[in-house]
PDB file of C-alpha atoms in Angstrom:
ATOM      1  CA  MET A   1      -0.961  -7.201  -6.526  1.00 38.00           C
ATOM      2  CA  THR A   2       1.990 -10.939  -6.114  1.00 32.00           C
ATOM      3  CA  GLY A   3       1.105 -14.440  -6.643  1.00 35.00           C
ATOM      4  CA  THR A   4       2.762 -15.400  -3.689  1.00 35.00           C
ATOM      5  CA  THR A   5       2.510 -14.513   0.005  1.00 35.00           C
ATOM      6  CA  ASP A   6       5.810 -15.493   0.724  1.00 43.00           C
ATOM      7  CA  ASP A   7       8.841 -13.490   1.212  1.00 49.00           C
ATOM      8  CA  ASP A   8      10.369 -13.001  -2.261  1.00 54.00           C
ATOM      9  CA  GLY A   9      13.744 -12.065  -1.744  1.00 55.00           C
ATOM     10  CA  SER A  10      13.976  -8.613  -0.594  1.00 60.00           C
ATOM     11  CA  GLY A  11      13.950  -9.343   2.629  1.00 67.00           C
ATOM     12  CA  LEU A  12      10.711  -6.744   3.012  1.00 72.00           C
ATOM     13  CA  GLY A  13       8.786 -10.379   4.603  1.00 69.00           C
ATOM     14  CA  PRO A  14       5.198 -11.197   2.678  1.00 66.00           C
ATOM     15  CA  PRO A  15       3.656  -8.823   1.395  1.00 68.00           C
ATOM     16  CA  ARG A  16       0.147  -8.107   3.074  1.00 70.00           C
ATOM     17  CA  GLY A  17      -3.263  -6.232   1.967  1.00 72.00           C
ATOM     18  CA  VAL A  18      -3.062  -8.691  -1.430  1.00 75.00           C
ATOM     19  CA  LEU A  19      -6.586 -10.902  -1.172  1.00 77.00           C
ATOM     20  CA  ARG A  20      -6.644 -14.482  -3.051  1.00 67.00           C
ATOM     21  CA  PRO A  21      -3.225 -14.146  -3.370  1.00 61.00           C
ATOM     22  CA  SER A  22      -3.039 -18.070  -3.769  1.00 53.00           C
ATOM     23  CA  GLY A  23      -5.631 -17.980  -6.899  1.00 52.00           C
ATOM     24  CA  THR A  24      -3.381 -16.411  -9.007  1.00 56.00           C
ATOM     25  CA  GLY A  25      -2.475 -19.814 -11.234  1.00 61.00           C
ATOM     26  CA  GLY A  26       0.858 -17.966 -11.624  1.00 68.00           C
ATOM     27  CA  LEU A  27      -0.429 -15.653 -14.176  1.00 78.00           C
ATOM     28  CA  PHE A  28       1.471 -12.814 -13.126  1.00 80.00           C
ATOM     29  CA  THR A  29       4.478 -12.093 -10.417  1.00 87.00           C
ATOM     30  CA  LEU A  30       5.684  -9.791  -8.384  1.00 88.00           C
ATOM     31  CA  ASP A  31       9.166  -9.127  -7.563  1.00 93.00           C
ATOM     32  CA  ARG A  32      10.686  -6.435  -4.640  1.00 95.00           C
ATOM     33  CA  VAL A  33      14.060  -4.501  -4.305  1.00 96.00           C
ATOM     34  CA  ARG A  34      15.101  -1.819  -2.072  1.00 97.00           C
ATOM     35  CA  PRO A  35      16.041   1.442  -2.782  1.00 98.00           C
ATOM     36  CA  THR A  36      19.374   2.955  -2.873  1.00 97.00           C
ATOM     37  CA  PRO A  37      20.267   4.133   0.968  1.00 97.00           C
ATOM     38  CA  GLU A  38      20.529   7.646   0.246  1.00 97.00           C
ATOM     39  CA  LEU A  39      16.604   7.297  -0.315  1.00 98.00           C
ATOM     40  CA  ASP A  40      15.553   4.427   2.152  1.00 96.00           C
ATOM     41  CA  THR A  41      13.929   7.672   4.493  1.00 96.00           C
ATOM     42  CA  LEU A  42      11.818   8.329   1.391  1.00 98.00           C
ATOM     43  CA  VAL A  43      10.984   5.046  -0.117  1.00 98.00           C
ATOM     44  CA  GLU A  44      10.134   1.548   1.252  1.00 96.00           C
ATOM     45  CA  CYS A  45      10.559  -0.882  -2.366  1.00 97.00           C
ATOM     46  CA  TYR A  46      10.592  -0.268  -5.647  1.00 97.00           C
ATOM     47  CA  TRP A  47       7.802  -3.603  -7.012  1.00 96.00           C
ATOM     48  CA  ASN A  48       7.278  -4.784 -10.193  1.00 96.00           C
ATOM     49  CA  VAL A  49       4.310  -6.785 -11.134  1.00 93.00           C
ATOM     50  CA  ARG A  50       4.615  -8.438 -14.597  1.00 94.00           C
ATOM     51  CA  TRP A  51       1.572 -10.828 -16.284  1.00 93.00           C
ATOM     52  CA  ASP A  52       1.115 -12.813 -19.615  1.00 92.00           C
ATOM     53  CA  LEU A  53      -2.722 -13.438 -20.142  1.00 92.00           C
ATOM     54  CA  ARG A  54      -2.366 -13.868 -23.612  1.00 91.00           C
ATOM     55  CA  GLY A  55      -5.389 -16.009 -24.975  1.00 92.00           C
ATOM     56  CA  LEU A  56      -7.285 -15.817 -21.283  1.00 92.00           C
ATOM     57  CA  PRO A  57      -9.871 -13.103 -19.928  1.00 92.00           C
ATOM     58  CA  PRO A  58      -8.976 -10.178 -18.203  1.00 91.00           C
ATOM     59  CA  ARG A  59      -8.827 -10.831 -14.584  1.00 88.00           C
ATOM     60  CA  GLU A  60      -9.337  -8.222 -11.555  1.00 86.00           C
ATOM     61  CA  GLN A  61      -6.470  -8.274  -8.350  1.00 84.00           C
ATOM     62  CA  GLN A  62      -7.739  -7.248  -5.332  1.00 85.00           C
ATOM     63  CA  VAL A  63      -5.999  -5.019  -2.787  1.00 88.00           C
ATOM     64  CA  LEU A  64      -6.334  -3.725   0.458  1.00 86.00           C
ATOM     65  CA  ALA A  65      -3.442  -0.802  -0.022  1.00 88.00           C
ATOM     66  CA  HIS A  66      -1.391   0.084   2.823  1.00 91.00           C
ATOM     67  CA  PRO A  67      -1.527   3.733   4.166  1.00 94.00           C
ATOM     68  CA  GLN A  68       1.234   4.464   1.942  1.00 95.00           C
ATOM     69  CA  LEU A  69       1.263   6.455  -1.801  1.00 97.00           C
ATOM     70  CA  HIS A  70       2.494   4.982  -4.952  1.00 97.00           C
ATOM     71  CA  LEU A  71       4.088   6.264  -8.334  1.00 98.00           C
ATOM     72  CA  VAL A  72       3.480   3.547 -10.687  1.00 98.00           C
ATOM     73  CA  PHE A  73       5.914   3.885 -14.298  1.00 98.00           C
ATOM     74  CA  GLU A  74       2.529   1.485 -16.603  1.00 97.00           C
ATOM     75  CA  GLN A  75       1.097   2.293 -19.700  1.00 95.00           C
ATOM     76  CA  PRO A  76      -0.061   5.081 -21.101  1.00 96.00           C
ATOM     77  CA  GLU A  77       1.402   7.025 -18.460  1.00 98.00           C
ATOM     78  CA  ALA A  78       2.845   7.167 -15.451  1.00 98.00           C
ATOM     79  CA  ARG A  79       0.828   7.825 -12.290  1.00 98.00           C
ATOM     80  CA  VAL A  80       0.581   9.032  -8.879  1.00 98.00           C
ATOM     81  CA  TYR A  81      -1.935   6.686  -6.480  1.00 97.00           C
ATOM     82  CA  GLY A  82      -3.041   8.162  -3.672  1.00 97.00           C
ATOM     83  CA  VAL A  83      -3.906   5.669  -0.332  1.00 96.00           C
ATOM     84  CA  ASP A  84      -7.108   4.181  -1.682  1.00 93.00           C
ATOM     85  CA  ARG A  85      -9.636   3.840   1.122  1.00 92.00           C
ATOM     86  CA  GLY A  86     -11.295   1.742  -0.214  1.00 88.00           C
ATOM     87  CA  LEU A  87     -10.566  -1.938  -1.843  1.00 87.00           C
ATOM     88  CA  PHE A  88      -8.177  -1.013  -4.404  1.00 89.00           C
ATOM     89  CA  VAL A  89      -9.146  -3.615  -7.842  1.00 88.00           C
ATOM     90  CA  ARG A  90      -6.890  -3.416 -10.707  1.00 87.00           C
ATOM     91  CA  ARG A  91      -7.915  -5.144 -14.249  1.00 88.00           C
ATOM     92  CA  LEU A  92      -5.038  -6.951 -16.338  1.00 89.00           C
ATOM     93  CA  GLU A  93      -5.098  -8.439 -19.597  1.00 91.00           C
ATOM     94  CA  GLY A  94      -2.493  -9.001 -22.737  1.00 92.00           C
ATOM     95  CA  ARG A  95       0.849  -9.195 -21.863  1.00 92.00           C
ATOM     96  CA  GLY A  96       2.308  -6.431 -19.462  1.00 94.00           C
ATOM     97  CA  GLN A  97       4.339  -5.138 -16.538  1.00 95.00           C
ATOM     98  CA  VAL A  98       4.565  -2.391 -13.711  1.00 97.00           C
ATOM     99  CA  LEU A  99       7.086  -0.816 -11.936  1.00 98.00           C
ATOM    100  CA  GLY A 100       5.740   1.159  -8.534  1.00 97.00           C
ATOM    101  CA  ILE A 101       7.509   3.279  -6.000  1.00 98.00           C
ATOM    102  CA  LYS A 102       6.273   2.665  -2.839  1.00 97.00           C
ATOM    103  CA  PHE A 103       6.049   5.601  -0.571  1.00 98.00           C
ATOM    104  CA  ARG A 104       7.463   4.896   3.642  1.00 97.00           C
ATOM    105  CA  PRO A 105       4.067   6.856   5.503  1.00 96.00           C
ATOM    106  CA  GLY A 106       4.891  10.277   5.278  1.00 96.00           C
ATOM    107  CA  GLY A 107       7.700   9.995   2.476  1.00 97.00           C
ATOM    108  CA  PHE A 108       5.721  11.182  -0.251  1.00 98.00           C
ATOM    109  CA  ARG A 109       4.580  14.348   1.314  1.00 97.00           C
ATOM    110  CA  PRO A 110       8.336  16.116   0.890  1.00 97.00           C
ATOM    111  CA  PHE A 111       7.394  15.604  -2.832  1.00 97.00           C
ATOM    112  CA  TRP A 112       3.647  16.835  -2.655  1.00 97.00           C
ATOM    113  CA  GLY A 113       4.605  19.816  -0.595  1.00 94.00           C
ATOM    114  CA  GLY A 114       1.673  20.190   1.394  1.00 95.00           C
ATOM    115  CA  PRO A 115      -0.546  17.614   2.791  1.00 97.00           C
ATOM    116  CA  VAL A 116      -1.352  14.235   0.677  1.00 97.00           C
ATOM    117  CA  GLN A 117      -4.934  14.021   2.429  1.00 97.00           C
ATOM    118  CA  GLU A 118      -5.273  16.316  -0.946  1.00 97.00           C
ATOM    119  CA  LEU A 119      -4.406  12.942  -2.249  1.00 97.00           C
ATOM    120  CA  ALA A 120      -6.372  10.079  -0.445  1.00 96.00           C
ATOM    121  CA  ASP A 121      -8.708   7.966  -3.242  1.00 96.00           C
ATOM    122  CA  ARG A 122      -6.993   9.748  -6.029  1.00 96.00           C
ATOM    123  CA  VAL A 123      -4.742   9.065  -8.817  1.00 97.00           C
ATOM    124  CA  LEU A 124      -3.594  11.797 -10.954  1.00 97.00           C
ATOM    125  CA  PRO A 125      -1.200  11.984 -14.038  1.00 98.00           C
ATOM    126  CA  ALA A 126       2.827  12.003 -12.346  1.00 98.00           C
ATOM    127  CA  ALA A 127       3.577  14.947 -14.408  1.00 98.00           C
ATOM    128  CA  GLU A 128       1.756  17.393 -12.392  1.00 97.00           C
ATOM    129  CA  VAL A 129       4.532  16.367  -9.272  1.00 96.00           C
ATOM    130  CA  PHE A 130       7.597  15.767 -11.362  1.00 97.00           C
ATOM    131  CA  GLY A 131       7.080  17.433 -14.600  1.00 96.00           C
ATOM    132  CA  GLU A 132       7.430  16.390 -18.205  1.00 96.00           C
ATOM    133  CA  ALA A 133      10.530  14.623 -17.665  1.00 95.00           C
ATOM    134  CA  VAL A 134       8.888  11.852 -15.636  1.00 98.00           C
ATOM    135  CA  ALA A 135       7.507  10.682 -19.609  1.00 98.00           C
ATOM    136  CA  GLY A 136      11.169   9.540 -20.829  1.00 97.00           C
ATOM    137  CA  THR A 137      11.840   7.785 -17.801  1.00 98.00           C
ATOM    138  CA  ASN A 138       8.393   5.910 -18.157  1.00 98.00           C
ATOM    139  CA  ARG A 139       9.034   4.920 -21.343  1.00 98.00           C
ATOM    140  CA  GLY A 140      12.984   3.949 -20.014  1.00 98.00           C
ATOM    141  CA  ILE A 141      11.920   1.931 -17.135  1.00 98.00           C
ATOM    142  CA  LEU A 142       9.649  -0.074 -19.017  1.00 98.00           C
ATOM    143  CA  ALA A 143      11.601  -0.664 -21.971  1.00 97.00           C
ATOM    144  CA  LEU A 144      14.026  -2.745 -19.217  1.00 97.00           C
ATOM    145  CA  ASP A 145      13.398  -6.885 -18.182  1.00 94.00           C
ATOM    146  CA  SER A 146      15.909  -6.291 -15.402  1.00 95.00           C
ATOM    147  CA  LEU A 147      14.189  -5.407 -12.243  1.00 97.00           C
ATOM    148  CA  PRO A 148      17.944  -3.949 -10.924  1.00 97.00           C
ATOM    149  CA  GLY A 149      17.975  -1.953 -14.000  1.00 97.00           C
ATOM    150  CA  MET A 150      14.722  -0.537 -13.380  1.00 98.00           C
ATOM    151  CA  ALA A 151      15.702   0.574  -9.651  1.00 98.00           C
ATOM    152  CA  ALA A 152      18.010   1.601 -11.146  1.00 98.00           C
ATOM    153  CA  LEU A 153      16.282   4.407 -13.364  1.00 98.00           C
ATOM    154  CA  ALA A 154      14.289   5.100 -10.075  1.00 98.00           C
ATOM    155  CA  ASP A 155      16.632   5.938  -8.296  1.00 98.00           C
ATOM    156  CA  ALA A 156      18.282   8.378 -10.474  1.00 98.00           C
ATOM    157  CA  PHE A 157      14.765   9.683 -11.049  1.00 98.00           C
ATOM    158  CA  LEU A 158      14.289  10.495  -7.015  1.00 98.00           C
ATOM    159  CA  LEU A 159      17.768  11.146  -5.864  1.00 98.00           C
ATOM    160  CA  ALA A 160      17.688  14.215  -8.725  1.00 97.00           C
ATOM    161  CA  ARG A 161      14.145  16.016  -7.333  1.00 97.00           C
ATOM    162  CA  ARG A 162      15.322  14.122  -3.563  1.00 96.00           C
ATOM    163  CA  PRO A 163      13.616  17.114  -1.467  1.00 95.00           C
ATOM    164  CA  ALA A 164      15.004  18.731   1.521  1.00 94.00           C
ATOM    165  CA  ALA A 165      14.758  16.177   4.374  1.00 93.00           C
ATOM    166  CA  ASP A 166      12.022  16.514   6.835  1.00 95.00           C
ATOM    167  CA  PRO A 167      12.779  15.068  10.132  1.00 93.00           C
ATOM    168  CA  ARG A 168       8.698  14.611  10.864  1.00 96.00           C
ATOM    169  CA  VAL A 169       8.968  11.657   7.885  1.00 97.00           C
ATOM    170  CA  ALA A 170      10.513   9.517   9.886  1.00 96.00           C
ATOM    171  CA  GLU A 171       8.399  10.629  13.164  1.00 97.00           C
ATOM    172  CA  VAL A 172       5.637   9.403  11.532  1.00 98.00           C
ATOM    173  CA  THR A 173       6.839   7.055   9.671  1.00 97.00           C
ATOM    174  CA  ALA A 174       7.491   5.359  12.735  1.00 97.00           C
ATOM    175  CA  MET A 175       3.949   6.232  13.922  1.00 98.00           C
ATOM    176  CA  VAL A 176       2.038   4.310  11.163  1.00 97.00           C
ATOM    177  CA  ASP A 177       4.972   1.043  11.524  1.00 96.00           C
ATOM    178  CA  LEU A 178       3.838   0.980  15.411  1.00 97.00           C
ATOM    179  CA  ALA A 179       0.402   0.916  14.607  1.00 95.00           C
ATOM    180  CA  ALA A 180       0.841  -1.926  12.003  1.00 93.00           C
ATOM    181  CA  ALA A 181       3.406  -4.108  14.562  1.00 91.00           C
ATOM    182  CA  ASP A 182       1.301  -3.982  17.980  1.00 91.00           C
ATOM    183  CA  HIS A 183      -1.832  -5.625  17.579  1.00 85.00           C
ATOM    184  CA  GLY A 184      -2.996  -4.971  20.657  1.00 87.00           C
ATOM    185  CA  ILE A 185      -3.421  -1.133  19.745  1.00 92.00           C
ATOM    186  CA  VAL A 186      -6.551  -0.788  18.565  1.00 89.00           C
ATOM    187  CA  ARG A 187      -7.823   2.741  19.579  1.00 93.00           C
ATOM    188  CA  VAL A 188      -6.509   6.118  18.477  1.00 96.00           C
ATOM    189  CA  GLU A 189      -5.424   7.196  21.802  1.00 97.00           C
ATOM    190  CA  GLN A 190      -3.562   4.117  23.024  1.00 97.00           C
ATOM    191  CA  LEU A 191      -1.057   4.716  19.310  1.00 97.00           C
ATOM    192  CA  ALA A 192      -0.922   8.628  20.764  1.00 98.00           C
ATOM    193  CA  ALA A 193       0.033   7.727  24.116  1.00 98.00           C
ATOM    194  CA  ARG A 194       2.925   5.063  22.724  1.00 97.00           C
ATOM    195  CA  CYS A 195       3.540   8.092  20.775  1.00 97.00           C
ATOM    196  CA  GLU A 196       3.373  10.586  23.320  1.00 97.00           C
ATOM    197  CA  VAL A 197       1.702  12.868  21.386  1.00 98.00           C
ATOM    198  CA  SER A 198      -1.508  13.898  22.184  1.00 98.00           C
ATOM    199  CA  VAL A 199      -4.331  12.778  19.737  1.00 98.00           C
ATOM    200  CA  ARG A 200      -5.047  16.100  18.220  1.00 98.00           C
ATOM    201  CA  THR A 201      -1.410  15.517  16.968  1.00 98.00           C
ATOM    202  CA  LEU A 202      -1.009  12.379  15.890  1.00 98.00           C
ATOM    203  CA  GLN A 203      -4.590  13.172  13.454  1.00 98.00           C
ATOM    204  CA  ARG A 204      -2.659  16.802  12.512  1.00 98.00           C
ATOM    205  CA  LEU A 205       0.056  14.974  11.768  1.00 98.00           C
ATOM    206  CA  PHE A 206      -1.901  11.639   9.626  1.00 98.00           C
ATOM    207  CA  ALA A 207      -3.333  14.312   7.685  1.00 97.00           C
ATOM    208  CA  GLU A 208      -0.847  15.871   6.603  1.00 98.00           C
ATOM    209  CA  TYR A 209       1.811  13.254   5.896  1.00 98.00           C
ATOM    210  CA  VAL A 210       0.187   9.953   5.726  1.00 98.00           C
ATOM    211  CA  GLY A 211      -2.992  10.782   4.050  1.00 97.00           C
ATOM    212  CA  VAL A 212      -5.851   9.772   6.171  1.00 97.00           C
ATOM    213  CA  GLY A 213      -6.071   9.289   9.961  1.00 97.00           C
ATOM    214  CA  PRO A 214      -5.146   7.080  12.378  1.00 97.00           C
ATOM    215  CA  LYS A 215      -8.426   5.793  12.889  1.00 95.00           C
ATOM    216  CA  TRP A 216      -8.437   4.341   9.229  1.00 95.00           C
ATOM    217  CA  VAL A 217      -4.955   2.842   9.614  1.00 96.00           C
ATOM    218  CA  LEU A 218      -5.748   1.193  12.506  1.00 95.00           C
ATOM    219  CA  ARG A 219      -8.813  -0.765  11.242  1.00 91.00           C
ATOM    220  CA  ARG A 220      -6.872  -1.432   8.493  1.00 93.00           C
ATOM    221  CA  PHE A 221      -4.252  -2.879   9.747  1.00 91.00           C
ATOM    222  CA  ARG A 222      -7.318  -5.135  10.961  1.00 89.00           C
ATOM    223  CA  LEU A 223      -8.595  -5.706   8.488  1.00 89.00           C
ATOM    224  CA  GLN A 224      -5.752  -7.166   6.744  1.00 88.00           C
ATOM    225  CA  GLN A 225      -4.739  -9.526   9.113  1.00 86.00           C
ATOM    226  CA  ALA A 226      -7.909 -10.900   9.323  1.00 86.00           C
ATOM    227  CA  ALA A 227      -7.569 -11.021   5.493  1.00 85.00           C
ATOM    228  CA  LEU A 228      -3.966 -12.795   5.899  1.00 84.00           C
ATOM    229  CA  LEU A 229      -5.402 -15.597   7.956  1.00 83.00           C
ATOM    230  CA  ALA A 230      -8.477 -15.847   5.779  1.00 82.00           C
ATOM    231  CA  ASP A 231      -6.129 -16.820   2.894  1.00 79.00           C
ATOM    232  CA  ALA A 232      -3.951 -18.922   4.932  1.00 76.00           C
ATOM    233  CA  GLY A 233      -7.140 -21.388   5.928  1.00 73.00           C
ATOM    234  CA  ALA A 234      -9.780 -21.806   8.558  1.00 70.00           C
ATOM    235  CA  VAL A 235     -10.316 -19.139  11.223  1.00 80.00           C
ATOM    236  CA  ASP A 236     -12.346 -18.434  14.848  1.00 85.00           C
ATOM    237  CA  TRP A 237     -13.667 -15.818  13.658  1.00 85.00           C
ATOM    238  CA  PRO A 238     -14.990 -14.486  17.333  1.00 87.00           C
ATOM    239  CA  LEU A 239     -11.799 -15.192  18.758  1.00 87.00           C
ATOM    240  CA  LEU A 240      -9.923 -13.208  15.709  1.00 85.00           C
ATOM    241  CA  ALA A 241     -12.167 -10.374  16.730  1.00 87.00           C
ATOM    242  CA  ALA A 242     -12.024 -10.383  20.197  1.00 86.00           C
ATOM    243  CA  GLU A 243      -7.366  -9.766  19.702  1.00 82.00           C
ATOM    244  CA  LEU A 244      -8.088  -7.377  16.951  1.00 83.00           C
ATOM    245  CA  GLY A 245     -10.035  -5.368  19.606  1.00 82.00           C
ATOM    246  CA  TYR A 246     -13.201  -5.689  18.346  1.00 85.00           C
ATOM    247  CA  ALA A 247     -16.287  -5.460  20.370  1.00 82.00           C
ATOM    248  CA  ASP A 248     -17.854  -9.147  18.884  1.00 84.00           C
ATOM    249  CA  GLN A 249     -17.478 -10.779  15.573  1.00 89.00           C
ATOM    250  CA  ALA A 250     -20.453  -8.808  14.513  1.00 90.00           C
ATOM    251  CA  HIS A 251     -18.308  -5.386  14.286  1.00 89.00           C
ATOM    252  CA  LEU A 252     -15.585  -7.426  12.815  1.00 89.00           C
ATOM    253  CA  SER A 253     -18.272  -8.946  10.005  1.00 90.00           C
ATOM    254  CA  ARG A 254     -19.169  -5.383   9.310  1.00 89.00           C
ATOM    255  CA  ASP A 255     -15.890  -3.780   9.027  1.00 89.00           C
ATOM    256  CA  PHE A 256     -14.781  -7.046   6.347  1.00 87.00           C
ATOM    257  CA  THR A 257     -17.907  -6.842   4.855  1.00 90.00           C
ATOM    258  CA  ALA A 258     -17.867  -2.781   4.229  1.00 89.00           C
ATOM    259  CA  VAL A 259     -14.740  -2.879   2.242  1.00 87.00           C
ATOM    260  CA  VAL A 260     -14.081  -6.087   1.420  1.00 85.00           C
ATOM    261  CA  GLY A 261     -17.690  -6.594  -0.554  1.00 85.00           C
ATOM    262  CA  ARG A 262     -18.402 -10.108   1.251  1.00 84.00           C
ATOM    263  CA  PRO A 263     -18.737 -11.521   4.879  1.00 86.00           C
ATOM    264  CA  PRO A 264     -15.399 -12.842   6.215  1.00 82.00           C
ATOM    265  CA  THR A 265     -17.406 -16.209   6.855  1.00 78.00           C
ATOM    266  CA  ARG A 266     -18.256 -16.222   2.883  1.00 83.00           C
ATOM    267  CA  TYR A 267     -14.657 -14.877   2.233  1.00 79.00           C
ATOM    268  CA  THR A 268     -13.621 -18.110   4.312  1.00 77.00           C
ATOM    269  CA  ALA A 269     -15.631 -20.216   2.008  1.00 68.00           C
ATOM    270  CA  GLY A 270     -14.790 -19.266  -0.587  1.00 59.00           C
ATOM    271  CA  HIS A 271     -11.199 -19.154  -0.213  1.00 51.00           C
TER     272      HIS A 271
END
């Protein structure tokens, strides 16, 4: 979640997937920082959301989630969030903050020890994965005001539990990064060919390490791009549909509506 689409100084580029980021009115903010280099192959960043809605009604922030898992330090307990294949909605009220660990695609697999597809659309107490000691880290992190201080505690927590190196993680991360960066890849067969693996191997790796299939990943990145452009202003939807590899505007509209809950033209009109 974020109150801005601009780069926050972390060097990570603008956050993506947050719907209506310009409509937050500064009521909550997002800051991000990279992990220690020792964790860089497993963790993309730590993110800290803070909000102050005292005296105001609760707000709901919608997010088109990435194909990545998160460990979130929050009240009343730390939780692990699997890939949300729908529309993630977070309700904010009162005053508070959370710190999230955003694992790289495939980066949570060594901690989980099994196919992360098992965690798709699930939220579970972090203690089920990391043991009861996570509760103390949760309290320590949420008691801090400094993101660098929070990140240091998160670094120490993960380093103490760092699993054995798995060379597949970097391979799968590169596959997902390619799917995100190259908008010309619109079919699973194209991604498999670019990665020099069979479609079956690609599907197996994504189920094991990413938690969702390559078809879902490609579709999600296209919808994120559509939402990003819609939030920026007017969109030529027929042209965008063609650029994103859809057969026509109607196909894009059906996909967008199914996930976001309203057609893209209505979404843009309400900007």
